[in-house]
Short mmCIF file of C-alpha atoms and ligand atoms in Angstrom, two decimals:
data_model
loop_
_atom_site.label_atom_id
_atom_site.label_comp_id
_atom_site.label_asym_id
_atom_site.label_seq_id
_atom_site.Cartn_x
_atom_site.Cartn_y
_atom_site.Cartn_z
CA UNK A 1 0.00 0.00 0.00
CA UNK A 2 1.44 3.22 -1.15
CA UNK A 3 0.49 6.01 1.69
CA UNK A 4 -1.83 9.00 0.35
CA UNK A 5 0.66 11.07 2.02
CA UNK A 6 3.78 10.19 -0.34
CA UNK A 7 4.64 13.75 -2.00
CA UNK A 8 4.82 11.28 -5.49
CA UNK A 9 2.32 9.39 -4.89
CA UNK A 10 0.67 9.71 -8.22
CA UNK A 11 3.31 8.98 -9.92
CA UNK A 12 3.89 5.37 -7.90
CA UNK A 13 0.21 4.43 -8.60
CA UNK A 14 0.83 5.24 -11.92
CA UNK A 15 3.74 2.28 -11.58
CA UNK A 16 1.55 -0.04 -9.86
CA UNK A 17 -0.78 0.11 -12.77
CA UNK A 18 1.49 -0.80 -15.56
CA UNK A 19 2.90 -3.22 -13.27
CA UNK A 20 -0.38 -4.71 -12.51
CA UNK A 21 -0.64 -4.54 -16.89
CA UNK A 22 2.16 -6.57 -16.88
CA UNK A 23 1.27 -9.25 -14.97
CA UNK A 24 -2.33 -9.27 -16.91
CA UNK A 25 -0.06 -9.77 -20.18
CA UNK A 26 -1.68 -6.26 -21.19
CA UNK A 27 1.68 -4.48 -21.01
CA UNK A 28 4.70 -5.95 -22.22
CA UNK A 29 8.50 -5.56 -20.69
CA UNK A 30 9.34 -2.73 -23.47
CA UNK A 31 6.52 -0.66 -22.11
CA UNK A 32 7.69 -0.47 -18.59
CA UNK A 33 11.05 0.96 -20.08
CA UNK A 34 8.57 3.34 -22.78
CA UNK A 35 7.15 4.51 -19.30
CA UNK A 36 10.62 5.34 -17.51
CA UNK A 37 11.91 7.84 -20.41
CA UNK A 38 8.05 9.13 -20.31
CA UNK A 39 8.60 9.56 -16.30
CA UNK A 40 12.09 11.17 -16.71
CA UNK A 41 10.15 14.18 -19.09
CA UNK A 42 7.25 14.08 -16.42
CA UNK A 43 9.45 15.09 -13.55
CA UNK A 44 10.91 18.19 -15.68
CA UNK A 45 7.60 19.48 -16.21
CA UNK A 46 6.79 19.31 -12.94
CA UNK A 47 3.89 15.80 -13.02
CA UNK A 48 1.41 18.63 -14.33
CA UNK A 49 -0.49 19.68 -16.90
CA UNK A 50 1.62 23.17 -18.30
CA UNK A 51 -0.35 25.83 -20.97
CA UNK A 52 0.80 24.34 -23.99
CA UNK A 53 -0.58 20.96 -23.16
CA UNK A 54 -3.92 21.90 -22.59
CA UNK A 55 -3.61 24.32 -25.63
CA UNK A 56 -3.10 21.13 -27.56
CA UNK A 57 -5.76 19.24 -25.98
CA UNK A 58 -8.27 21.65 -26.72
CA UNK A 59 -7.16 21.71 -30.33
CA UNK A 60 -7.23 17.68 -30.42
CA UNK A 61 -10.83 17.71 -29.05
CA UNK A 62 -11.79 20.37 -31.52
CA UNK A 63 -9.95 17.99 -34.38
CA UNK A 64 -11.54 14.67 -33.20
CA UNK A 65 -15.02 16.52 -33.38
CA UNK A 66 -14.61 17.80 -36.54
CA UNK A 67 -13.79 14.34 -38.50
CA UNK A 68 -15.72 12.28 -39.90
CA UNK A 69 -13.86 8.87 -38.98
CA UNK A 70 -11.50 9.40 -36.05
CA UNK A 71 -10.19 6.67 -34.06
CA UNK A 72 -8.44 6.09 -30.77
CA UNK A 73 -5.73 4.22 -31.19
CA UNK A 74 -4.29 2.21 -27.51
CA UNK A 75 -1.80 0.21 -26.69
CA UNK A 76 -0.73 -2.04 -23.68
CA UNK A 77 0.25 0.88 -21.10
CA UNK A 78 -2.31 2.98 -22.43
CA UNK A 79 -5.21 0.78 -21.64
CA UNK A 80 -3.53 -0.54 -18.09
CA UNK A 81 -3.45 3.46 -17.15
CA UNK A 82 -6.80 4.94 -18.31
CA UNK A 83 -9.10 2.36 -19.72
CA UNK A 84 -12.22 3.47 -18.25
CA UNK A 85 -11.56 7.22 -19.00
CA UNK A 86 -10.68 5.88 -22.55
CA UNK A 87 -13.86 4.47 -22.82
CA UNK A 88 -15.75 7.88 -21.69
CA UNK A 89 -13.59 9.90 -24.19
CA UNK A 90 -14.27 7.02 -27.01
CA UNK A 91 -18.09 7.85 -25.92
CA UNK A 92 -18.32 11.36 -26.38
CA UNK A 93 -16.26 11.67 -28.99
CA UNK A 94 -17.92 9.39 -31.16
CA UNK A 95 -14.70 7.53 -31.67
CA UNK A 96 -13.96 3.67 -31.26
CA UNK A 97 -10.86 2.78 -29.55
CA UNK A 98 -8.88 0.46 -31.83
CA UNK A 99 -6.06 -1.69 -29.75
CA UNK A 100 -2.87 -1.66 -31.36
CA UNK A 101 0.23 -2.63 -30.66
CA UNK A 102 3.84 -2.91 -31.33
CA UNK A 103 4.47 -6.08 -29.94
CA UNK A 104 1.48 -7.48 -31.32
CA UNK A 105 -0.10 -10.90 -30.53
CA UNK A 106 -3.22 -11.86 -31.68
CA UNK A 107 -3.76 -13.31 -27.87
CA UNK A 108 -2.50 -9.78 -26.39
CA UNK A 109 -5.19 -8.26 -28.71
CA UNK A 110 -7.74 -9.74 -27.39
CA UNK A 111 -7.01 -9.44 -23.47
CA UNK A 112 -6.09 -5.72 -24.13
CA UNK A 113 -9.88 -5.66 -25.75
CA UNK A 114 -11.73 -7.93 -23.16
CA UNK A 115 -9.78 -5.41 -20.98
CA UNK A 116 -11.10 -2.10 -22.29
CA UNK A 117 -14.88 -3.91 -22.58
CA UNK A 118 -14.44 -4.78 -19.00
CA UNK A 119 -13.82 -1.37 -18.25
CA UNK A 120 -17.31 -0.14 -19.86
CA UNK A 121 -15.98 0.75 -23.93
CA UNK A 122 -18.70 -0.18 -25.78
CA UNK A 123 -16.61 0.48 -29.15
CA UNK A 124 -13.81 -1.54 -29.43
CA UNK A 125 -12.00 -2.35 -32.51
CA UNK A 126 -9.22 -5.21 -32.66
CA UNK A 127 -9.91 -7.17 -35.68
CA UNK A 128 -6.63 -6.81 -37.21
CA UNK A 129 -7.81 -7.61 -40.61
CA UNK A 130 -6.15 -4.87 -42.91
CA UNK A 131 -2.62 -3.74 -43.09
CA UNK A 132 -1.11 -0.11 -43.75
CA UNK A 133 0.94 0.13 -46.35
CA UNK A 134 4.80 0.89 -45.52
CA UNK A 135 5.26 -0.55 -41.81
CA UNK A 136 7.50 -3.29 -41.58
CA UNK A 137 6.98 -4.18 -38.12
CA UNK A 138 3.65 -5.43 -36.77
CA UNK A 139 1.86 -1.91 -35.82
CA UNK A 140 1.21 -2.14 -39.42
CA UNK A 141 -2.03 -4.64 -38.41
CA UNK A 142 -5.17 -2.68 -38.32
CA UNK A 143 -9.12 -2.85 -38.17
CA UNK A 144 -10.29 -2.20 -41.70
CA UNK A 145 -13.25 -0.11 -40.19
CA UNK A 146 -10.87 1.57 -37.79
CA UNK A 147 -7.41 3.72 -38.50
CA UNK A 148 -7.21 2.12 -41.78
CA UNK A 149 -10.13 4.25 -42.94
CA UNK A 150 -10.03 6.56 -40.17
CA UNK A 151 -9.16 10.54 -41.36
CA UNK A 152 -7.91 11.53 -37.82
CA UNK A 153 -5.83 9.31 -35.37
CA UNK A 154 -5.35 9.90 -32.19
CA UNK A 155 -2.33 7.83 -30.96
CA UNK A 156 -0.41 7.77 -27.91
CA UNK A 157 3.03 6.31 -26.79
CA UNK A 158 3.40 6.13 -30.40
CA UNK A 159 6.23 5.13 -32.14
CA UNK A 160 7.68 7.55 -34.36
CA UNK A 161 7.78 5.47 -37.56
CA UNK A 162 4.01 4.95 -37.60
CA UNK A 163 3.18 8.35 -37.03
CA UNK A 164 5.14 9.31 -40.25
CA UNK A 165 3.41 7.04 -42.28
CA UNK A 166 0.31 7.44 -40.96
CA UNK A 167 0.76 11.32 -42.10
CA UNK A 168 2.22 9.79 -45.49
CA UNK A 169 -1.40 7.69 -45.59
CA UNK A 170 -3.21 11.10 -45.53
CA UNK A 171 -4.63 10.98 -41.98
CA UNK A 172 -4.26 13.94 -39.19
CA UNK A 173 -2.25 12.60 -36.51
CA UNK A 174 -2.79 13.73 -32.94
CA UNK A 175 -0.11 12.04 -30.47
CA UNK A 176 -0.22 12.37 -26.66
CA UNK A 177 3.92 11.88 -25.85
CA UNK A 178 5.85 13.41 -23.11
CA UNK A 179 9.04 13.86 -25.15
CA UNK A 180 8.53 16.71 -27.15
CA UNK A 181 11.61 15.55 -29.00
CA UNK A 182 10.45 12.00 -30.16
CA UNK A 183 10.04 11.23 -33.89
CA UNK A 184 6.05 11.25 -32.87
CA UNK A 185 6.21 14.24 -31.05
CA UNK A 186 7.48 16.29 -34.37
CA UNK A 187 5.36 14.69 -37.03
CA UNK A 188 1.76 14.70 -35.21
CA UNK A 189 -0.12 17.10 -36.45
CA UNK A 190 -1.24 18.17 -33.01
CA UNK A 191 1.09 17.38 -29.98
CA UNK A 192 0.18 17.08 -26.74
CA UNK A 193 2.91 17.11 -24.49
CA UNK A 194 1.17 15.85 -20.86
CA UNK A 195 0.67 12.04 -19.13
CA UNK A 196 -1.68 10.15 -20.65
CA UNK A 197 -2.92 9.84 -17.27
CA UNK A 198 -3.95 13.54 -17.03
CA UNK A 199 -4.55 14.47 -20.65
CA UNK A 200 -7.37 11.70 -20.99
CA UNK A 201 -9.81 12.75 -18.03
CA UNK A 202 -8.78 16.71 -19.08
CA UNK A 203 -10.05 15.95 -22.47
CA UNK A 204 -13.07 14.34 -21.13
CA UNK A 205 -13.68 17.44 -19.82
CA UNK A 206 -12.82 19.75 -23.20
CA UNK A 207 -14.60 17.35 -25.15
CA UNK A 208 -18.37 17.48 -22.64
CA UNK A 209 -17.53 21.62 -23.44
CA UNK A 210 -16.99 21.52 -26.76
CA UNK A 211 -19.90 19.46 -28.02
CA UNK A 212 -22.18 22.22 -26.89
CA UNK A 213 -20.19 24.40 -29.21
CA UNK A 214 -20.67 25.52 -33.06
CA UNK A 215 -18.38 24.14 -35.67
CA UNK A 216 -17.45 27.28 -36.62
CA UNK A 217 -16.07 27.71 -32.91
CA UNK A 218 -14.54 24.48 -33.50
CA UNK A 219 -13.04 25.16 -37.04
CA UNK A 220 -11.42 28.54 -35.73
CA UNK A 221 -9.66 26.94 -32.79
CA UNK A 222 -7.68 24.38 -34.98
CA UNK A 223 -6.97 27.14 -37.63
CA UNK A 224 -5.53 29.27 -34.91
CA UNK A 225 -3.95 26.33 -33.78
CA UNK A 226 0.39 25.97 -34.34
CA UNK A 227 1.91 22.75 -32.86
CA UNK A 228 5.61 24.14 -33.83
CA UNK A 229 4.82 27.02 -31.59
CA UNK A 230 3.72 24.41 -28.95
CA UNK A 231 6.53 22.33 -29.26
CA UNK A 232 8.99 25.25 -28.83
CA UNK A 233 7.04 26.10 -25.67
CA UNK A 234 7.52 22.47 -24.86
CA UNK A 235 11.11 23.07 -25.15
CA UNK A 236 11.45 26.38 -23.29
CA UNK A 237 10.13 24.29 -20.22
CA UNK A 238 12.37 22.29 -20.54
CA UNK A 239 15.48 24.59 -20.80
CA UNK A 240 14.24 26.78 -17.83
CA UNK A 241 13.80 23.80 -15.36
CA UNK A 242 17.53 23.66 -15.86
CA UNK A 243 18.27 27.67 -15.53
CA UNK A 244 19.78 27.78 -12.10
CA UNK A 245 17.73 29.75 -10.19
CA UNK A 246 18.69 33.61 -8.95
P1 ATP B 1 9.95 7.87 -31.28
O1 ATP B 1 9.90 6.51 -31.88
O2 ATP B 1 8.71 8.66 -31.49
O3 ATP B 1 11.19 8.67 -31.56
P2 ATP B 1 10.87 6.70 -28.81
O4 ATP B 1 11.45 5.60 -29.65
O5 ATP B 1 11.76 7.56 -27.98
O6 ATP B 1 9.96 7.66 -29.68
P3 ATP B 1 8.79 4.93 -28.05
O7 ATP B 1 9.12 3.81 -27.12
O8 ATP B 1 8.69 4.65 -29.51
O9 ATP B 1 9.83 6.10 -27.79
O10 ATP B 1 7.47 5.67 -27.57
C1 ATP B 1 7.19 5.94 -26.22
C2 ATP B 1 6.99 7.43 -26.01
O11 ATP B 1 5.94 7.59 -25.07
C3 ATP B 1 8.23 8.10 -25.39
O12 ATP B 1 8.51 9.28 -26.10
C4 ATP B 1 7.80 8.45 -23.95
O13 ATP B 1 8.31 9.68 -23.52
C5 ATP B 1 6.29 8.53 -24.08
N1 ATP B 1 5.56 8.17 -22.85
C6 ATP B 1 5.82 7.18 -21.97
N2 ATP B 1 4.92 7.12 -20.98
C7 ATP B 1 4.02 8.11 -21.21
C8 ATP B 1 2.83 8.56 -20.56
N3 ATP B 1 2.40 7.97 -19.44
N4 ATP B 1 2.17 9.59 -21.10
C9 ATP B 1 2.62 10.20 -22.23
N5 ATP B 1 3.73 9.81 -22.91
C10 ATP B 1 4.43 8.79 -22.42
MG1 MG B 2 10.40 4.51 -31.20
#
């Protein structure tokens, strides 16, 4: 039992979870380590949500609402950290989650499905019957009524290969990654630099906002929308944690 009291204790619950994944056979070994270099970024930003992040959620939400096929796509620590908020954001966005992986299995599939069904997603998509052109490795496996026909992708702990040529395959990419200097983090479309574990419920609560809202509301936020400006603001944070203080 981890103490309320521990000044990190989100952050170890956070652990226990993807722990906990692991021993479900939801997460795999290479996602722990995925989670460390995530944690290392988390710590320099302070383990909160900073203006450019929620700048880039609010664009997302606006982006996922505006498409006509967007999709959700989750992996292993994704699902063992937010499944049921997941589900809620899959729900009012309109948006199945599709489960897909980089280690892929078609037995990790399923539990990583039966997982996010258990947690109340009543849109899950893990058929893995289509393939996207140009991936070698095995993230290339799709749903043929998910992110293969999908305009906008949402995509999180993403590796930076698939983004590219999921840009290449015409789709808007929207990544949630805590490096803002990973491959993924420079060729989304819209980056958000925060936890997945605080970006999901924050654009829960965006997304029950912005549905009451006009597309023309909508369309004007993404057009005034700059992710390089975002990612330099990323950056910045990054350089002053390390100004020595005066
Ligand atoms: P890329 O392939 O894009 O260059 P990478 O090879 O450095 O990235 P991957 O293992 O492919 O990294 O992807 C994992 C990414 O997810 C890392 O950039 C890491 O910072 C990020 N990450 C890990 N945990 C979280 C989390 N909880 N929330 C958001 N991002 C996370
Ligand atoms: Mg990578």
């Amino acid at each position: 039992m981890i103490p309320k009291s521990h000044p990190r204790y989100e952050s170890l619950i956070t652990r226990e979870k993807l722990v906990e994944g692991f021993r479900e056979g939801i997460v795999v070994p290479e996602g722990l380590i995925a989670h460390g270099r995530g944690e290392a970024f988390d710590y320099i930003f302070g383990e909160k949500t900073r203006d450019f992040a929620l700048e880039a959620e609010k664009a997302a939400v606006a982006a996922m609402l505006l498409s006509e096929k967007p999709v959700i796509s989750v992996n292993g620590n994704a699902a063992a950290l937010v499944a049921e908020r997941l589900s809620e954001l899959s729900e009012i966005l309109k948006a199945p989650l599709e489960v897909n992986v980089f280690h892929w299995s078609r037995e990790r599939v399923e539990k990583i499905a039966k997982w996010l069904m258990s947690k109340g997603c009543k849109n899950v998509l893990y058929a893995g019957d289509a393939e996207i052109e140009g991936i070698e490795h095995l993230r290339r496996i799709v749903d043929s009524r998910g992110i293969l026909v999908a305009d906008t992708v949402m995509v999180m702990l993403e590796d930076g290969d698939r983004c590219e040529i999921l840009r290449r395959h015409g789709k808007r990419v929207i990544a949630i990654d805590l490096n803002p200097l990973s491959r993924t983090a420079k060729m989304a479309d819209i980056t958000i630099v925060n936890n997945v574990v605080r970006a999901i419920p924050e654009m829960i609560e965006i997304a029950k906002e912005f549905t009451k809202k006009d597309e023309e509301f909508l369309k004007s936020l993404l057009e005034n929308y700059d992710n390089r400006e975002v990612l330099s603001r990323a950056l910045n944070a990054i350089a002053s944690y390390f100004k020595p203080n005066d």
